[in-house]
PDB file of C-alpha atoms and ligand atoms in Angstrom:
ATOM      1  CA  MET A   1      -0.055  -0.355  -0.277  1.00 89.00           C
ATOM      2  CA  LYS A   2       1.187   3.525  -0.627  1.00 95.00           C
ATOM      3  CA  THR A   3       1.167   6.140   1.588  1.00 97.00           C
ATOM      4  CA  TYR A   4       0.985   9.913   0.623  1.00 98.00           C
ATOM      5  CA  VAL A   5       1.574  12.547   2.870  1.00 98.00           C
ATOM      6  CA  ILE A   6      -0.563  16.504   1.559  1.00 98.00           C
ATOM      7  CA  GLY A   7       0.519  19.675   3.109  1.00 98.00           C
ATOM      8  CA  ASP A   8      -1.036  22.099   4.289  1.00 97.00           C
ATOM      9  CA  LEU A   9      -4.797  22.236   2.367  1.00 97.00           C
ATOM     10  CA  GLN A  10      -6.358  25.269   5.039  1.00 96.00           C
ATOM     11  CA  GLY A  11      -9.619  24.991   3.505  1.00 96.00           C
ATOM     12  CA  CYS A  12      -8.295  24.842  -0.167  1.00 95.00           C
ATOM     13  CA  HIS A  13     -11.462  22.609  -0.813  1.00 97.00           C
ATOM     14  CA  GLU A  14     -11.120  22.132  -4.752  1.00 96.00           C
ATOM     15  CA  GLN A  15      -7.433  21.855  -4.907  1.00 96.00           C
ATOM     16  CA  ALA A  16      -7.928  18.848  -2.037  1.00 97.00           C
ATOM     17  CA  LEU A  17     -10.583  17.248  -4.146  1.00 98.00           C
ATOM     18  CA  ALA A  18      -7.998  17.662  -8.270  1.00 97.00           C
ATOM     19  CA  MET A  19      -4.933  16.770  -4.949  1.00 98.00           C
ATOM     20  CA  LEU A  20      -6.857  13.599  -4.015  1.00 98.00           C
ATOM     21  CA  GLU A  21      -7.703  13.331  -7.479  1.00 97.00           C
ATOM     22  CA  ARG A  22      -3.716  12.888  -8.434  1.00 97.00           C
ATOM     23  CA  ILE A  23      -2.935  10.440  -6.147  1.00 97.00           C
ATOM     24  CA  ARG A  24      -5.232   7.780  -6.938  1.00 96.00           C
ATOM     25  CA  GLU A  25      -4.411   8.099 -10.015  1.00 95.00           C
ATOM     26  CA  HIS A  26      -0.950   8.133  -8.960  1.00 95.00           C
ATOM     27  CA  ALA A  27      -2.073   4.847  -6.915  1.00 95.00           C
ATOM     28  CA  GLY A  28      -3.243   3.134  -9.490  1.00 92.00           C
ATOM     29  CA  GLU A  29      -5.238  -0.238  -8.542  1.00 86.00           C
ATOM     30  CA  ASP A  30      -4.256  -0.261  -4.697  1.00 85.00           C
ATOM     31  CA  GLU A  31      -5.939   2.010  -2.451  1.00 91.00           C
ATOM     32  CA  PRO A  32      -3.575   4.582  -0.656  1.00 96.00           C
ATOM     33  CA  ALA A  33      -3.459   5.509   2.555  1.00 97.00           C
ATOM     34  CA  ILE A  34      -3.640   9.240   2.984  1.00 98.00           C
ATOM     35  CA  LEU A  35      -2.300  11.591   5.507  1.00 98.00           C
ATOM     36  CA  PHE A  36      -2.992  14.836   5.930  1.00 98.00           C
ATOM     37  CA  ALA A  37      -0.104  17.910   7.993  1.00 98.00           C
ATOM     38  CA  GLY A  38      -1.888  19.594   9.356  1.00 98.00           C
ATOM     39  CA  ASP A  39      -3.800  22.202   9.600  1.00 98.00           C
ATOM     40  CA  LEU A  40      -6.935  21.501   7.461  1.00 98.00           C
ATOM     41  CA  ILE A  41      -9.135  24.139   8.075  1.00 98.00           C
ATOM     42  CA  ASN A  42      -8.806  28.601   7.934  1.00 96.00           C
ATOM     43  CA  ARG A  43      -7.954  31.229   5.351  1.00 93.00           C
ATOM     44  CA  GLY A  44      -8.859  29.311   2.922  1.00 92.00           C
ATOM     45  CA  PRO A  45     -12.199  29.545   0.954  1.00 93.00           C
ATOM     46  CA  ASP A  46     -14.391  26.229   2.016  1.00 96.00           C
ATOM     47  CA  SER A  47     -13.111  25.638   6.169  1.00 97.00           C
ATOM     48  CA  LEU A  48     -16.389  23.193   6.087  1.00 98.00           C
ATOM     49  CA  ALA A  49     -17.136  21.717   3.280  1.00 98.00           C
ATOM     50  CA  THR A  50     -12.633  21.673   3.463  1.00 98.00           C
ATOM     51  CA  LEU A  51     -13.082  19.406   6.625  1.00 98.00           C
ATOM     52  CA  ARG A  52     -16.591  17.023   5.655  1.00 98.00           C
ATOM     53  CA  HIS A  53     -14.100  15.907   3.604  1.00 98.00           C
ATOM     54  CA  VAL A  54     -11.151  14.691   5.041  1.00 98.00           C
ATOM     55  CA  ARG A  55     -13.790  13.874   7.932  1.00 98.00           C
ATOM     56  CA  ALA A  56     -15.272  11.242   5.862  1.00 98.00           C
ATOM     57  CA  LEU A  57     -12.404  10.008   4.181  1.00 98.00           C
ATOM     58  CA  ALA A  58     -10.931   8.771   7.678  1.00 98.00           C
ATOM     59  CA  MET A  59     -13.842   7.600   9.062  1.00 96.00           C
ATOM     60  CA  GLY A  60     -14.974   5.409   6.822  1.00 89.00           C
ATOM     61  CA  SER A  61     -10.671   4.284   6.028  1.00 96.00           C
ATOM     62  CA  GLY A  62     -10.425   2.068   9.445  1.00 93.00           C
ATOM     63  CA  GLY A  63      -7.622   3.813   9.671  1.00 94.00           C
ATOM     64  CA  ARG A  64      -5.740   4.555   6.152  1.00 97.00           C
ATOM     65  CA  VAL A  65      -6.837   7.863   6.085  1.00 98.00           C
ATOM     66  CA  ASP A  66      -6.212  10.554   8.740  1.00 98.00           C
ATOM     67  CA  SER A  67      -4.431  14.262  10.078  1.00 98.00           C
ATOM     68  CA  VAL A  68      -2.206  15.043  12.062  1.00 98.00           C
ATOM     69  CA  LEU A  69      -3.258  18.341  14.414  1.00 98.00           C
ATOM     70  CA  GLY A  70      -1.580  21.888  13.314  1.00 98.00           C
ATOM     71  CA  ASN A  71      -1.842  25.508  14.845  1.00 98.00           C
ATOM     72  CA  HIS A  72      -6.170  26.461  13.169  1.00 98.00           C
ATOM     73  CA  ASP A  73      -6.838  22.687  14.087  1.00 98.00           C
ATOM     74  CA  LEU A  74      -6.546  23.551  17.622  1.00 98.00           C
ATOM     75  CA  HIS A  75      -7.371  27.717  17.214  1.00 98.00           C
ATOM     76  CA  LEU A  76     -10.727  26.384  15.824  1.00 98.00           C
ATOM     77  CA  LEU A  77     -11.162  23.734  19.216  1.00 98.00           C
ATOM     78  CA  ALA A  78     -10.052  27.048  21.782  1.00 98.00           C
ATOM     79  CA  VAL A  79     -12.742  29.183  19.458  1.00 98.00           C
ATOM     80  CA  ALA A  80     -15.337  26.636  19.766  1.00 98.00           C
ATOM     81  CA  TYR A  81     -15.258  25.215  23.050  1.00 97.00           C
ATOM     82  CA  GLY A  82     -15.107  29.250  23.842  1.00 96.00           C
ATOM     83  CA  ILE A  83     -11.819  29.510  24.975  1.00 95.00           C
ATOM     84  CA  ARG A  84     -10.595  32.829  22.306  1.00 95.00           C
ATOM     85  CA  PRO A  85     -12.039  35.001  20.272  1.00 94.00           C
ATOM     86  CA  GLU A  86     -12.282  34.628  15.976  1.00 94.00           C
ATOM     87  CA  HIS A  87      -8.992  36.304  14.683  1.00 93.00           C
ATOM     88  CA  LYS A  88     -10.397  38.696  12.400  1.00 90.00           C
ATOM     89  CA  SER A  89      -8.360  36.771   9.491  1.00 90.00           C
ATOM     90  CA  ASP A  90     -10.720  33.472  10.221  1.00 92.00           C
ATOM     91  CA  THR A  91     -12.641  31.882   8.086  1.00 92.00           C
ATOM     92  CA  LEU A  92     -14.100  29.472  10.408  1.00 96.00           C
ATOM     93  CA  ALA A  93     -17.303  30.929  11.044  1.00 96.00           C
ATOM     94  CA  GLU A  94     -19.067  28.413   8.626  1.00 97.00           C
ATOM     95  CA  ILE A  95     -17.985  25.492  10.851  1.00 98.00           C
ATOM     96  CA  LEU A  96     -18.775  27.746  13.948  1.00 97.00           C
ATOM     97  CA  HIS A  97     -22.856  27.598  12.704  1.00 97.00           C
ATOM     98  CA  ALA A  98     -22.806  24.587  10.551  1.00 98.00           C
ATOM     99  CA  PRO A  99     -25.403  21.675  11.478  1.00 98.00           C
ATOM    100  CA  ASP A 100     -23.328  19.029  12.293  1.00 98.00           C
ATOM    101  CA  ARG A 101     -20.448  21.488  14.085  1.00 98.00           C
ATOM    102  CA  ASP A 102     -20.162  19.294  16.750  1.00 98.00           C
ATOM    103  CA  GLU A 103     -19.090  15.941  15.036  1.00 98.00           C
ATOM    104  CA  LEU A 104     -16.899  17.883  13.262  1.00 98.00           C
ATOM    105  CA  ILE A 105     -15.357  19.197  16.637  1.00 98.00           C
ATOM    106  CA  ASP A 106     -15.500  16.055  17.461  1.00 98.00           C
ATOM    107  CA  TRP A 107     -12.982  14.605  15.003  1.00 98.00           C
ATOM    108  CA  LEU A 108     -11.249  16.655  15.485  1.00 98.00           C
ATOM    109  CA  ARG A 109     -10.472  16.722  19.240  1.00 98.00           C
ATOM    110  CA  ARG A 110      -9.357  13.541  18.237  1.00 98.00           C
ATOM    111  CA  ARG A 111      -6.871  13.597  15.893  1.00 98.00           C
ATOM    112  CA  PRO A 112      -3.352  12.907  16.414  1.00 98.00           C
ATOM    113  CA  LEU A 113      -0.580  15.140  17.014  1.00 98.00           C
ATOM    114  CA  ALA A 114       2.357  12.861  15.784  1.00 98.00           C
ATOM    115  CA  ILE A 115       2.279   9.854  13.263  1.00 98.00           C
ATOM    116  CA  HIS A 116       5.361   7.154  12.571  1.00 97.00           C
ATOM    117  CA  THR A 117       5.016   5.111   9.687  1.00 96.00           C
ATOM    118  CA  GLN A 118       7.785   3.344   7.490  1.00 92.00           C
ATOM    119  CA  GLY A 119      10.605   5.415   9.054  1.00 94.00           C
ATOM    120  CA  HIS A 120       8.657   8.177   8.915  1.00 98.00           C
ATOM    121  CA  VAL A 121       7.079  11.185  11.552  1.00 98.00           C
ATOM    122  CA  LEU A 122       4.622  13.245  10.626  1.00 98.00           C
ATOM    123  CA  VAL A 123       4.094  16.110  12.864  1.00 98.00           C
ATOM    124  CA  HIS A 124       2.947  20.003  11.582  1.00 98.00           C
ATOM    125  CA  ALA A 125       5.243  21.897  12.415  1.00 98.00           C
ATOM    126  CA  GLY A 126       8.926  20.103  13.849  1.00 98.00           C
ATOM    127  CA  LEU A 127      10.422  18.173  16.911  1.00 98.00           C
ATOM    128  CA  LEU A 128      12.822  20.021  19.619  1.00 98.00           C
ATOM    129  CA  PRO A 129      16.390  18.656  19.503  1.00 98.00           C
ATOM    130  CA  GLN A 130      16.405  16.164  21.927  1.00 98.00           C
ATOM    131  CA  TRP A 131      13.410  14.343  21.181  1.00 98.00           C
ATOM    132  CA  THR A 132      14.268  10.838  19.132  1.00 98.00           C
ATOM    133  CA  ALA A 133      11.244   9.578  17.607  1.00 98.00           C
ATOM    134  CA  ALA A 134      10.276   7.103  20.026  1.00 97.00           C
ATOM    135  CA  GLN A 135       9.925   9.986  22.669  1.00 98.00           C
ATOM    136  CA  ALA A 136       8.397  12.314  20.170  1.00 98.00           C
ATOM    137  CA  MET A 137       6.001  10.015  20.041  1.00 98.00           C
ATOM    138  CA  ALA A 138       4.982   9.109  24.001  1.00 98.00           C
ATOM    139  CA  LEU A 139       4.977  12.988  24.329  1.00 98.00           C
ATOM    140  CA  ALA A 140       1.733  13.533  21.245  1.00 98.00           C
ATOM    141  CA  GLY A 141       0.335  10.208  23.192  1.00 98.00           C
ATOM    142  CA  GLU A 142       0.134  12.707  26.451  1.00 98.00           C
ATOM    143  CA  VAL A 143      -1.657  15.596  24.574  1.00 98.00           C
ATOM    144  CA  GLN A 144      -3.725  13.216  22.667  1.00 98.00           C
ATOM    145  CA  GLN A 145      -4.475  11.795  26.275  1.00 98.00           C
ATOM    146  CA  MET A 146      -5.296  15.341  27.431  1.00 98.00           C
ATOM    147  CA  LEU A 147      -7.335  16.740  24.178  1.00 98.00           C
ATOM    148  CA  ARG A 148      -9.843  13.082  24.448  1.00 98.00           C
ATOM    149  CA  GLY A 149     -10.759  12.880  27.770  1.00 97.00           C
ATOM    150  CA  PRO A 150     -13.229  15.093  30.215  1.00 97.00           C
ATOM    151  CA  GLY A 151     -10.729  18.162  30.767  1.00 96.00           C
ATOM    152  CA  LEU A 152     -10.034  19.436  27.280  1.00 97.00           C
ATOM    153  CA  ALA A 153     -11.995  22.775  27.854  1.00 96.00           C
ATOM    154  CA  GLU A 154     -10.172  23.299  31.100  1.00 97.00           C
ATOM    155  CA  PHE A 155      -6.747  21.547  29.180  1.00 97.00           C
ATOM    156  CA  LEU A 156      -7.877  25.309  26.563  1.00 97.00           C
ATOM    157  CA  ALA A 157      -7.679  27.982  28.900  1.00 97.00           C
ATOM    158  CA  GLU A 158      -4.227  26.999  29.786  1.00 97.00           C
ATOM    159  CA  MET A 159      -2.737  26.261  26.204  1.00 97.00           C
ATOM    160  CA  TYR A 160      -1.171  29.210  24.901  1.00 97.00           C
ATOM    161  CA  GLY A 161       1.869  30.810  25.731  1.00 96.00           C
ATOM    162  CA  ASN A 162       5.090  30.505  24.945  1.00 96.00           C
ATOM    163  CA  LEU A 163       6.541  29.482  27.554  1.00 97.00           C
ATOM    164  CA  PRO A 164       8.653  27.233  28.016  1.00 98.00           C
ATOM    165  CA  ASP A 165      10.913  28.205  25.035  1.00 97.00           C
ATOM    166  CA  GLN A 166      13.178  24.767  25.911  1.00 97.00           C
ATOM    167  CA  TRP A 167      11.947  21.063  27.058  1.00 98.00           C
ATOM    168  CA  SER A 168      13.193  19.765  29.964  1.00 98.00           C
ATOM    169  CA  ASP A 169      12.090  15.848  31.274  1.00 98.00           C
ATOM    170  CA  GLU A 170      11.384  17.322  34.508  1.00 98.00           C
ATOM    171  CA  LEU A 171       8.137  19.533  32.693  1.00 98.00           C
ATOM    172  CA  GLN A 172       4.573  18.874  34.065  1.00 98.00           C
ATOM    173  CA  GLY A 173       1.653  19.679  33.780  1.00 97.00           C
ATOM    174  CA  ALA A 174       0.126  22.117  31.526  1.00 97.00           C
ATOM    175  CA  ASP A 175       2.866  24.122  30.966  1.00 98.00           C
ATOM    176  CA  ARG A 176       4.633  20.390  29.397  1.00 98.00           C
ATOM    177  CA  LEU A 177       1.541  19.927  27.036  1.00 98.00           C
ATOM    178  CA  ARG A 178       1.877  23.465  25.422  1.00 98.00           C
ATOM    179  CA  CYS A 179       6.149  22.573  25.054  1.00 98.00           C
ATOM    180  CA  ILE A 180       4.440  19.438  23.114  1.00 98.00           C
ATOM    181  CA  ILE A 181       2.477  21.773  21.630  1.00 98.00           C
ATOM    182  CA  ASN A 182       4.298  24.005  20.718  1.00 98.00           C
ATOM    183  CA  ALA A 183       6.733  21.969  19.296  1.00 98.00           C
ATOM    184  CA  MET A 184       4.632  19.860  17.155  1.00 98.00           C
ATOM    185  CA  THR A 185       2.408  22.643  15.127  1.00 98.00           C
ATOM    186  CA  ARG A 186       4.100  25.885  16.050  1.00 97.00           C
ATOM    187  CA  LEU A 187       7.779  25.486  16.069  1.00 97.00           C
ATOM    188  CA  ARG A 188       9.911  26.978  12.989  1.00 96.00           C
ATOM    189  CA  PHE A 189      13.401  29.140  14.465  1.00 96.00           C
ATOM    190  CA  CYS A 190      15.348  27.829  17.483  1.00 97.00           C
ATOM    191  CA  THR A 191      18.500  28.157  19.185  1.00 97.00           C
ATOM    192  CA  ALA A 192      21.444  25.189  18.728  1.00 97.00           C
ATOM    193  CA  GLU A 193      19.931  24.577  22.370  1.00 97.00           C
ATOM    194  CA  GLY A 194      16.142  24.362  21.219  1.00 97.00           C
ATOM    195  CA  ARG A 195      15.088  27.282  23.019  1.00 98.00           C
ATOM    196  CA  MET A 196      11.912  28.224  20.540  1.00 97.00           C
ATOM    197  CA  ASP A 197      11.439  31.239  18.760  1.00 95.00           C
ATOM    198  CA  PHE A 198       7.673  32.422  18.342  1.00 91.00           C
ATOM    199  CA  LYS A 199       8.443  36.381  17.817  1.00 84.00           C
ATOM    200  CA  MET A 200      10.410  36.397  14.494  1.00 75.00           C
ATOM    201  CA  LYS A 201       8.194  37.098  11.759  1.00 67.00           C
ATOM    202  CA  GLU A 202       7.787  33.753   9.313  1.00 70.00           C
ATOM    203  CA  SER A 203      10.422  34.551   7.014  1.00 79.00           C
ATOM    204  CA  GLY A 204      12.532  30.874   5.246  1.00 79.00           C
ATOM    205  CA  THR A 205      15.839  32.347   6.871  1.00 85.00           C
ATOM    206  CA  ALA A 206      16.714  33.278  10.545  1.00 88.00           C
ATOM    207  CA  GLU A 207      17.975  36.678  11.354  1.00 85.00           C
ATOM    208  CA  PRO A 208      22.367  36.460  11.799  1.00 86.00           C
ATOM    209  CA  GLY A 209      23.310  36.965  15.033  1.00 88.00           C
ATOM    210  CA  SER A 210      20.156  36.484  16.521  1.00 90.00           C
ATOM    211  CA  GLY A 211      21.604  32.707  17.596  1.00 93.00           C
ATOM    212  CA  LEU A 212      17.792  31.058  15.861  1.00 95.00           C
ATOM    213  CA  MET A 213      18.115  28.008  12.783  1.00 95.00           C
ATOM    214  CA  PRO A 214      15.546  26.282  11.064  1.00 96.00           C
ATOM    215  CA  TRP A 215      14.278  23.020  13.490  1.00 97.00           C
ATOM    216  CA  PHE A 216      15.937  20.905  11.376  1.00 97.00           C
ATOM    217  CA  GLU A 217      19.908  22.781  11.195  1.00 97.00           C
ATOM    218  CA  VAL A 218      20.404  21.162  15.312  1.00 97.00           C
ATOM    219  CA  PRO A 219      23.241  19.648  15.720  1.00 97.00           C
ATOM    220  CA  GLY A 220      23.346  16.699  16.476  1.00 97.00           C
ATOM    221  CA  ARG A 221      18.779  16.845  16.287  1.00 98.00           C
ATOM    222  CA  ARG A 222      17.604  13.023  17.834  1.00 98.00           C
ATOM    223  CA  SER A 223      15.024  12.721  15.330  1.00 97.00           C
ATOM    224  CA  ARG A 224      17.776  13.273  12.471  1.00 96.00           C
ATOM    225  CA  LYS A 225      17.891   9.075  11.306  1.00 94.00           C
ATOM    226  CA  GLU A 226      13.918   9.089  11.126  1.00 96.00           C
ATOM    227  CA  THR A 227      12.170  11.185   8.129  1.00 98.00           C
ATOM    228  CA  VAL A 228      10.625  13.886   9.378  1.00 98.00           C
ATOM    229  CA  VAL A 229       7.313  15.351   7.500  1.00 98.00           C
ATOM    230  CA  PHE A 230       6.115  18.466   8.052  1.00 98.00           C
ATOM    231  CA  GLY A 231       4.046  21.423   7.572  1.00 97.00           C
ATOM    232  CA  HIS A 232       3.858  24.652   8.827  1.00 96.00           C
ATOM    233  CA  TRP A 233       6.024  26.850   6.721  1.00 95.00           C
ATOM    234  CA  SER A 234       5.734  28.007   3.981  1.00 93.00           C
ATOM    235  CA  ALA A 235       8.133  30.978   3.641  1.00 92.00           C
ATOM    236  CA  LEU A 236      10.446  27.620   3.647  1.00 92.00           C
ATOM    237  CA  GLY A 237       8.638  26.837   0.872  1.00 92.00           C
ATOM    238  CA  LEU A 238       8.834  22.833  -0.763  1.00 96.00           C
ATOM    239  CA  LEU A 239      11.770  20.693   1.449  1.00 96.00           C
ATOM    240  CA  MET A 240      13.281  17.600  -0.128  1.00 96.00           C
ATOM    241  CA  GLN A 241      16.498  15.623   1.265  1.00 97.00           C
ATOM    242  CA  PRO A 242      17.081  12.638   2.039  1.00 94.00           C
ATOM    243  CA  HIS A 243      16.095  12.270   5.815  1.00 97.00           C
ATOM    244  CA  LEU A 244      13.973  15.905   5.831  1.00 98.00           C
ATOM    245  CA  ILE A 245      10.664  16.382   3.783  1.00 98.00           C
ATOM    246  CA  GLY A 246       8.893  20.189   4.072  1.00 98.00           C
ATOM    247  CA  LEU A 247       5.262  19.974   2.192  1.00 97.00           C
ATOM    248  CA  ASP A 248       3.806  23.733   2.597  1.00 95.00           C
ATOM    249  CA  SER A 249       3.857  25.128  -0.212  1.00 92.00           C
ATOM    250  CA  GLY A 250       1.616  27.997  -0.409  1.00 89.00           C
ATOM    251  CA  CYS A 251      -1.597  27.060  -1.113  1.00 85.00           C
ATOM    252  CA  VAL A 252      -3.792  29.480   0.401  1.00 83.00           C
ATOM    253  CA  TRP A 253      -0.846  32.030  -0.410  1.00 85.00           C
ATOM    254  CA  GLY A 254      -1.180  31.377  -4.201  1.00 86.00           C
ATOM    255  CA  GLY A 255       1.312  27.986  -4.530  1.00 91.00           C
ATOM    256  CA  GLN A 256       1.048  24.888  -4.710  1.00 94.00           C
ATOM    257  CA  LEU A 257      -0.759  22.297  -2.817  1.00 96.00           C
ATOM    258  CA  SER A 258       1.883  19.176  -3.069  1.00 97.00           C
ATOM    259  CA  ALA A 259       1.901  16.054  -2.054  1.00 98.00           C
ATOM    260  CA  VAL A 260       4.702  13.417  -1.602  1.00 98.00           C
ATOM    261  CA  CYS A 261       4.723   9.359  -1.735  1.00 98.00           C
ATOM    262  CA  LEU A 262       6.291   8.089   1.023  1.00 97.00           C
ATOM    263  CA  GLU A 263       7.463   5.500  -1.193  1.00 95.00           C
ATOM    264  CA  ASP A 264       9.284   6.347  -4.106  1.00 95.00           C
ATOM    265  CA  ARG A 265       9.152  10.067  -3.322  1.00 96.00           C
ATOM    266  CA  ALA A 266       6.550  10.626  -6.131  1.00 97.00           C
ATOM    267  CA  LEU A 267       5.695  14.364  -5.656  1.00 98.00           C
ATOM    268  CA  LEU A 268       2.012  15.491  -6.650  1.00 98.00           C
ATOM    269  CA  GLN A 269       1.220  19.318  -6.819  1.00 97.00           C
ATOM    270  CA  VAL A 270      -1.245  21.698  -7.380  1.00 95.00           C
ATOM    271  CA  GLN A 271      -1.536  24.968  -8.526  1.00 92.00           C
ATOM    272  CA  CYS A 272      -3.568  27.100  -6.390  1.00 89.00           C
ATOM    273  CA  PRO A 273      -4.897  30.650  -7.234  1.00 86.00           C
ATOM    274  CA  GLU A 274      -4.244  33.944  -4.199  1.00 80.00           C
ATOM    275  CA  PHE A 275      -7.042  33.497  -1.546  1.00 76.00           C
ATOM    276  CA  ARG A 276      -4.733  35.517   0.601  1.00 73.00           C
ATOM    277  CA  GLN A 277      -3.095  38.319  -0.325  1.00 70.00           C
ATOM    278  CA  PRO A 278       0.720  38.408   1.353  1.00 62.00           C
ATOM    279  CA  GLY A 279       1.161  40.403   3.952  1.00 56.00           C
ATOM    280  CA  GLY A 280      -1.269  39.238   5.229  1.00 52.00           C
ATOM    281  CA  LYS A 281      -0.421  37.014   8.555  1.00 45.00           C
ATOM    282  CA  LYS A 282       0.202  34.137   7.602  1.00 43.00           C
ATOM    283  CA  GLY A 283       1.030  30.658   9.796  1.00 46.00           C
TER     284      GLY A 283
HETATM  285 MN1  LIG B 301       0.323  25.898  10.695  1.00 68.72          MN
END
């Protein structure tokens, strides 16, 4: 069975349909496994249709189709639970007012934060340098247990914040889960010691002298022997290296929607119209 990972959809339903068609052609007779890199919704034109479609695909797939959680997906949970207001740039109202809203939100809260398959680790944003792939999966599991449990609303109220900005095995409670979530759904740059930076505006390169680097370039990163597949970083664009696949090629910004077949590294792309003007807040 071939496995495909699709980059950030951000509500680009038409392009998602075109990509699924391309994948079916490429997979041939085989029923493919399809994984999404998170940020299924927000900013783009059709968040409700996109979320419904991916959920329906996943529900009927017996685990063959799934998505990891991205920062926009978690933002939708926080808005739906009344923890955060909608942002001006959000396009989530159609989901919040949909008759099937509760089913959609309930499905979303049960998505994994990371998926480990065939030597690949899929996360929305990144991994901290101290984490092996196995440890990252265990830490993702801690967050998933909270998101699926009865304490979700209380946890969402404590989820936001940039601290602690560095991992320690000693972290506990909300601090521990916040650090894991920030790394896996928001991280772009960190220091050589793995101190996360969330202040820098999105760009593909760190400011000279800042001591910051892309999380995947930290020397000695303990997950470097696995292939990490991620989205979230549209300014970086498509990244294909022996042990690294970055898939956010800016679908919602007039770039492409990208997908990679993990077995043969075939790259599939769908061109997208510019739904959002550059200069708006990216992510
Ligand atoms: Mn993102």
